[in-house]
Coordinates of N, CA and C in Angstrom, one line a residue:
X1109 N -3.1 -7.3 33.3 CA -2.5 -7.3 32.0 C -3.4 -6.6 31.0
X1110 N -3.1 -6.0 30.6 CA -4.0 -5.0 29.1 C -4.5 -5.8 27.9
X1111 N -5.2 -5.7 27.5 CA -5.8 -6.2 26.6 C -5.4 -6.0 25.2
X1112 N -5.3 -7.0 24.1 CA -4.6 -7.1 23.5 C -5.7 -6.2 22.1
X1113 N -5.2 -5.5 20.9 CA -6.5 -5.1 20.1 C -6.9 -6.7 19.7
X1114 N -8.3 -6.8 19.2 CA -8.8 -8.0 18.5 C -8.7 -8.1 17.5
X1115 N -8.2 -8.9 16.8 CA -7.5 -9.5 15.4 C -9.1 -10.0 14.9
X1116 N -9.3 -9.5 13.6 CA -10.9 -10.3 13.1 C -9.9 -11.9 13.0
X1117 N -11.1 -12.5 12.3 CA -10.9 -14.0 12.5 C -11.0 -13.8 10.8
X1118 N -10.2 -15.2 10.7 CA -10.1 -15.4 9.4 C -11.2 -16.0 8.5
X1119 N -11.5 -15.8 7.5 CA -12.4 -15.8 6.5 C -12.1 -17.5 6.7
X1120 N -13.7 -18.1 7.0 CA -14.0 -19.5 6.8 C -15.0 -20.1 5.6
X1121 N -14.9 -21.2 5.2 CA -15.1 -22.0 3.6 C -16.3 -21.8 3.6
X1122 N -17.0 -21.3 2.7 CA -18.6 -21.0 2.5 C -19.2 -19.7 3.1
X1123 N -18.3 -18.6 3.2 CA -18.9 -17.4 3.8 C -18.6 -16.5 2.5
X1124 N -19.6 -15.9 2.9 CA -20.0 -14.8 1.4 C -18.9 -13.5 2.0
X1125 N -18.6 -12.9 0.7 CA -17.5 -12.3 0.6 C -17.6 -11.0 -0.5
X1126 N -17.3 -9.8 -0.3 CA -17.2 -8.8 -1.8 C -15.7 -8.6 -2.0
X1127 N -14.7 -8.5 -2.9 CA -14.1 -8.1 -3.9 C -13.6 -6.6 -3.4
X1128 N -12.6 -6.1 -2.9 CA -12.3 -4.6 -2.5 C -11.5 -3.8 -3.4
X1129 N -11.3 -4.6 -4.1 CA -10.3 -3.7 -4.9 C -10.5 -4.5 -6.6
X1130 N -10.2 -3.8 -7.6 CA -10.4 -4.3 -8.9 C -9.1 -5.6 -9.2
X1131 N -9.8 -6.6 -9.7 CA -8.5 -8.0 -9.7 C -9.4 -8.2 -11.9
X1132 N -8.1 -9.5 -11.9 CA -8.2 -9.4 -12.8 C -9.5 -9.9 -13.4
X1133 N -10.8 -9.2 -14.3 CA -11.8 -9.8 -14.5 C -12.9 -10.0 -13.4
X1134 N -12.5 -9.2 -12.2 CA -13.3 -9.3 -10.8 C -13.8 -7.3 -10.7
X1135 N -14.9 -6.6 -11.1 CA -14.6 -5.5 -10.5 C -14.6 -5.4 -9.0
X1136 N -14.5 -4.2 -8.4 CA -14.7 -3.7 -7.3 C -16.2 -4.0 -7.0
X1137 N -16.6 -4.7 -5.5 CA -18.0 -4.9 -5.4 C -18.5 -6.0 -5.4
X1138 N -17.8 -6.5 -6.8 CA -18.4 -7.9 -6.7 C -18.6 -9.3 -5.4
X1139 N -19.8 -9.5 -5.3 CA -19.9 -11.0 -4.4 C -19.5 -11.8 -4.6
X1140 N -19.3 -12.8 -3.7 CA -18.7 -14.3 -4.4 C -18.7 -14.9 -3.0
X1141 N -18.0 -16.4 -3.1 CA -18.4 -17.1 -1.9 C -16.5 -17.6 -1.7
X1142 N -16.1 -18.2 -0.8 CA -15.3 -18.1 -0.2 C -15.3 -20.0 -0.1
X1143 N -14.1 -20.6 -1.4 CA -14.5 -22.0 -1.5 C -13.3 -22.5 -0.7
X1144 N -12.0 -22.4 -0.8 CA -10.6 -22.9 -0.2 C -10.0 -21.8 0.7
X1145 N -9.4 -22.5 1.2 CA -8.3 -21.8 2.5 C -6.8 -22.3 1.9
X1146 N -5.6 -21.4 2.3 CA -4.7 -22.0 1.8 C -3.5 -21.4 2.5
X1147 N -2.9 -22.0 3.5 CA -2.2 -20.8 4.2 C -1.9 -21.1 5.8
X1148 N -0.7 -20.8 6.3 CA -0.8 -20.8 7.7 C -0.6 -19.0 8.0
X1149 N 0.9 -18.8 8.1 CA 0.8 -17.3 8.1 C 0.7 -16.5 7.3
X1150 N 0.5 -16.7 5.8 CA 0.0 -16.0 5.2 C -1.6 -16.7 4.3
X1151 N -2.3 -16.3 4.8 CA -3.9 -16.8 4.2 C -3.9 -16.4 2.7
X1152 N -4.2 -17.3 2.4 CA -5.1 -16.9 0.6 C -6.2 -17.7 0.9
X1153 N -7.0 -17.1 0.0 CA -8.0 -17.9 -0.4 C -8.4 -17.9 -1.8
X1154 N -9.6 -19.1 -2.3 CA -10.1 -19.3 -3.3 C -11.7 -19.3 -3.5
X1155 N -12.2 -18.0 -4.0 CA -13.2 -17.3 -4.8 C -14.0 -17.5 -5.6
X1156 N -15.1 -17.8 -5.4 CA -16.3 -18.1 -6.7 C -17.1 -16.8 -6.7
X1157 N -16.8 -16.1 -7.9 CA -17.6 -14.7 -7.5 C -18.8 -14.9 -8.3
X1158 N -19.7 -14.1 -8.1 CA -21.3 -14.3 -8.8 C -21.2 -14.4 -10.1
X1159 N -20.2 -13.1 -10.7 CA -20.1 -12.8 -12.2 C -19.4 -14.0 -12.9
X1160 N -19.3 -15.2 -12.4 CA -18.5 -16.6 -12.8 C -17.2 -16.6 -12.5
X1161 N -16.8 -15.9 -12.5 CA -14.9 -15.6 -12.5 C -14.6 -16.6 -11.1
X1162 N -13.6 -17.6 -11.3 CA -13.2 -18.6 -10.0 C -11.9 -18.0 -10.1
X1163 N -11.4 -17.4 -9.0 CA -10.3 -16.7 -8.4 C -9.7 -17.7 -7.5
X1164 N -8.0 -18.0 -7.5 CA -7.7 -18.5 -6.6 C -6.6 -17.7 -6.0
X1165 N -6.1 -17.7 -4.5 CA -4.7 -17.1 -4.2 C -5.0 -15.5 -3.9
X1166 N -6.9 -15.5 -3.6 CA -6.3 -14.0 -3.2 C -5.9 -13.8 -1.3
X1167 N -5.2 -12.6 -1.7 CA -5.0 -12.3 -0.2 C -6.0 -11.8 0.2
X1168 N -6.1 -12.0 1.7 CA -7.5 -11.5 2.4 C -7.5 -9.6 2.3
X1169 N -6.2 -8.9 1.9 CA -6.6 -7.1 1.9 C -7.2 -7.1 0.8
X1170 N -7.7 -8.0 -0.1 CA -8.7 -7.7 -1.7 C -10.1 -8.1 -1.1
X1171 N -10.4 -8.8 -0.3 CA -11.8 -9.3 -0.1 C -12.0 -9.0 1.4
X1172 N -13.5 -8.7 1.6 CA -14.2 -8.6 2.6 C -15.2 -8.9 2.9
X1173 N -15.6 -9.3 4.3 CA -17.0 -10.1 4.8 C -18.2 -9.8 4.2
X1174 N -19.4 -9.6 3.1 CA -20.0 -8.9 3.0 C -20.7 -8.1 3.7
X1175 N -21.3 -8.8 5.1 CA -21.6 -7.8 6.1 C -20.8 -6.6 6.5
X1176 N -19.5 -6.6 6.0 CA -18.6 -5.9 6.9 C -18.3 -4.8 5.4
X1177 N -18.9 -5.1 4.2 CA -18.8 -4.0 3.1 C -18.8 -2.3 3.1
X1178 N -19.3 -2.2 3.9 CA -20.7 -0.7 3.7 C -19.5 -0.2 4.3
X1179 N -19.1 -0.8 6.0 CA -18.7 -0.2 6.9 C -17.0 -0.4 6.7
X1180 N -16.5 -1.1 5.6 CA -15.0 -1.0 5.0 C -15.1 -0.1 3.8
X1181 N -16.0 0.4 2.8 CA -16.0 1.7 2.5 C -15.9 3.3 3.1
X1182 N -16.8 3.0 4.0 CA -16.7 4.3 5.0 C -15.5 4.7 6.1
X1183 N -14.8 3.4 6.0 CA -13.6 3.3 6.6 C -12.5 4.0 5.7
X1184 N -12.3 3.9 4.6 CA -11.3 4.1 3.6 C -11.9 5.2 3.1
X1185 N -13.1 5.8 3.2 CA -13.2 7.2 2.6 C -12.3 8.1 3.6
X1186 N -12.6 7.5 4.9 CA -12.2 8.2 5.9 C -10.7 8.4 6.0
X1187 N -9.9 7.7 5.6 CA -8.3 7.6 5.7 C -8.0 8.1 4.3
X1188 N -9.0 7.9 3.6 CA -8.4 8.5 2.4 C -8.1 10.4 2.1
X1189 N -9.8 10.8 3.2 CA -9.9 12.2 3.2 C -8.7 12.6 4.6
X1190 N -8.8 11.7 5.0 CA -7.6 12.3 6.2 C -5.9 12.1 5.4
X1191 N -5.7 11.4 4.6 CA -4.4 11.9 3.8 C -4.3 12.7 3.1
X1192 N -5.3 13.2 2.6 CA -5.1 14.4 1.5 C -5.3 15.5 2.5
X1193 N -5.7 15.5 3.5 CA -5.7 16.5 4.5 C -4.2 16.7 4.8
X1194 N -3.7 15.6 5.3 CA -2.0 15.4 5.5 C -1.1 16.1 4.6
X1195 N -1.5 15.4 3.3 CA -0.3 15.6 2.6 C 0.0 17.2 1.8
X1196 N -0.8 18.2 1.6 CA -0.4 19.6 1.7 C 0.1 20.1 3.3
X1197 N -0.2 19.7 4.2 CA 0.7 20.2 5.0 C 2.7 19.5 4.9
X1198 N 2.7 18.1 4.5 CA 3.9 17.7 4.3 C 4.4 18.4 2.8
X1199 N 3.9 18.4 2.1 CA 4.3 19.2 0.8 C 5.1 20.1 1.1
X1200 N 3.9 21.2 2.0 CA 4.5 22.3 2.4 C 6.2 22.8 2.8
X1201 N 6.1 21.6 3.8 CA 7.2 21.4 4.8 C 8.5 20.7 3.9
X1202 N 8.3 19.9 2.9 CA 9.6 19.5 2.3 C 10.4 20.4 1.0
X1203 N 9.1 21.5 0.7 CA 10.0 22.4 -0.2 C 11.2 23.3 -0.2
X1204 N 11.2 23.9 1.3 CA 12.4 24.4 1.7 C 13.8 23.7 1.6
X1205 N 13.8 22.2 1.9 CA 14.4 21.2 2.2 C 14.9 21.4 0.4
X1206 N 14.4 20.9 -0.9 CA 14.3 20.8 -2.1 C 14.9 22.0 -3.0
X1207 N 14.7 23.1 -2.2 CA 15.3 24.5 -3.2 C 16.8 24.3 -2.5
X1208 N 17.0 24.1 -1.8 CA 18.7 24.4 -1.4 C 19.4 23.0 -0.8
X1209 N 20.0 22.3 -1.9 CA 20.7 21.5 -1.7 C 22.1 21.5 -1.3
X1210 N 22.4 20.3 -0.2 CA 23.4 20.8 0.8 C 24.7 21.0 -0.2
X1211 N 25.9 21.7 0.1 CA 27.3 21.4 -0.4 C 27.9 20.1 -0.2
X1212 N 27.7 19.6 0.9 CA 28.6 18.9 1.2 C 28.1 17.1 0.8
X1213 N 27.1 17.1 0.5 CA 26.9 15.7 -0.3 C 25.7 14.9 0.9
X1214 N 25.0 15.4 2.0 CA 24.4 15.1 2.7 C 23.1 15.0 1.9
X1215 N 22.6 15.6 1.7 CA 21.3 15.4 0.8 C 21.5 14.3 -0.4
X1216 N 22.5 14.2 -0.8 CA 22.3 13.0 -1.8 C 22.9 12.1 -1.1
X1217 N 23.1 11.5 -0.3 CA 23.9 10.7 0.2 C 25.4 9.6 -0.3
X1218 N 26.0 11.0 -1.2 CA 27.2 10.4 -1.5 C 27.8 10.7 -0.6
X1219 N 29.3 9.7 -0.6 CA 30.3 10.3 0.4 C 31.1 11.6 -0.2
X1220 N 31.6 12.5 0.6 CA 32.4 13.0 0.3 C 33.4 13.1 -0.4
X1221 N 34.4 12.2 -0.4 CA 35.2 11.5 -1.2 C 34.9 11.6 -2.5
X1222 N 33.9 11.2 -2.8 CA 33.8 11.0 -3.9 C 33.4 12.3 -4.4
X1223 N 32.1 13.1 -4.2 CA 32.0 14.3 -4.7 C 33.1 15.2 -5.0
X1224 N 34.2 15.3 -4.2 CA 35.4 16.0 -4.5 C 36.3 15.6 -5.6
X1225 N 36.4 14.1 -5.8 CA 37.0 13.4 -6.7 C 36.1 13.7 -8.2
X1226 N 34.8 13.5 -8.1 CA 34.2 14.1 -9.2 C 34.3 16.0 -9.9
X1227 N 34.7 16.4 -8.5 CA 34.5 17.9 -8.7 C 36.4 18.6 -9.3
X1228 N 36.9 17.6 -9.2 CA 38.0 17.5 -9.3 C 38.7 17.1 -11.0
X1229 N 38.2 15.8 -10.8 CA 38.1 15.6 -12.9 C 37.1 16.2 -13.6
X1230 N 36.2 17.0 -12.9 CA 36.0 17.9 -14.2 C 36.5 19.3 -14.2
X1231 N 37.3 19.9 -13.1 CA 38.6 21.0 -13.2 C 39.5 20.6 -14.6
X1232 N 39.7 19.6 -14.1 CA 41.2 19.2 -15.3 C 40.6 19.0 -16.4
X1233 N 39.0 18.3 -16.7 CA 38.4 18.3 -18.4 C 37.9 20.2 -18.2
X1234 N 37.8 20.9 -17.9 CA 37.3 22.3 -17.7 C 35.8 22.5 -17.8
X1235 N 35.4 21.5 -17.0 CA 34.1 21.9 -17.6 C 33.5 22.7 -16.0
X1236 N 34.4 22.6 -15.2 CA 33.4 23.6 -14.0 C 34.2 24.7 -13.6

């Protein structure tokens, strides 16, 4: 049987922790300690950060292990520079798509029906 990927383990009460994203009155960076657990399938936890700020209710994607800091920035530089690498080549690819909208109501996803019923009362007000 193949092995399954390993899931980290969840943040336990008294483990030191940094702040990954800006919260309210928390910058990015900041330490804190990791006081409550709260949660079956979805975890929160509750925050004592250095700078005094007691946070409760965050989700575990705002906070990370401290030891595991350095190497979750270098992570997200990395996916960050691999999207912008991405997304000029998708740019590229959907402008063709953008200058020539279909006739028949495919691209906006009306029905038909209706397009014609529209294209129709404004024959009789003359506006097309």
């Amino acid at each position: 049987m193949a092995r399954t990927k390993k899931v980290d383990k969840p943040l336990r009460r008294g483990e030191r922790v940094v702040a990954t994203a800006d919260l309210p009155g928390i910058p990015e960076g900041t330490p804190g300690r990791v006081h409550l657990i709260n949660g079956l399938t979805w975890r929160r936890y509750w925050v004592f950060f250095d700078n005094g700020v007691k946070q409760g209710s965050i989700d575990g994607k705002y906070i990370v292990r401290a030891k595991d800091y350095e190497s979750f920035k270098a992570r997200r530089a990395a996916e960050a520079e691999a999207g912008e690498a991405a997304a000029p080549a998708a740019a590229e690819d959907e402008a063709p798509a953008a200058e020539a909208p279909a006739e028949d109501g495919t691209a906006s996803k009306v029905p038909a029906h209706l397009l014609e019923r529209a294209k129709r009362a404004k024959e009789r007000r003359g506006l097309a």
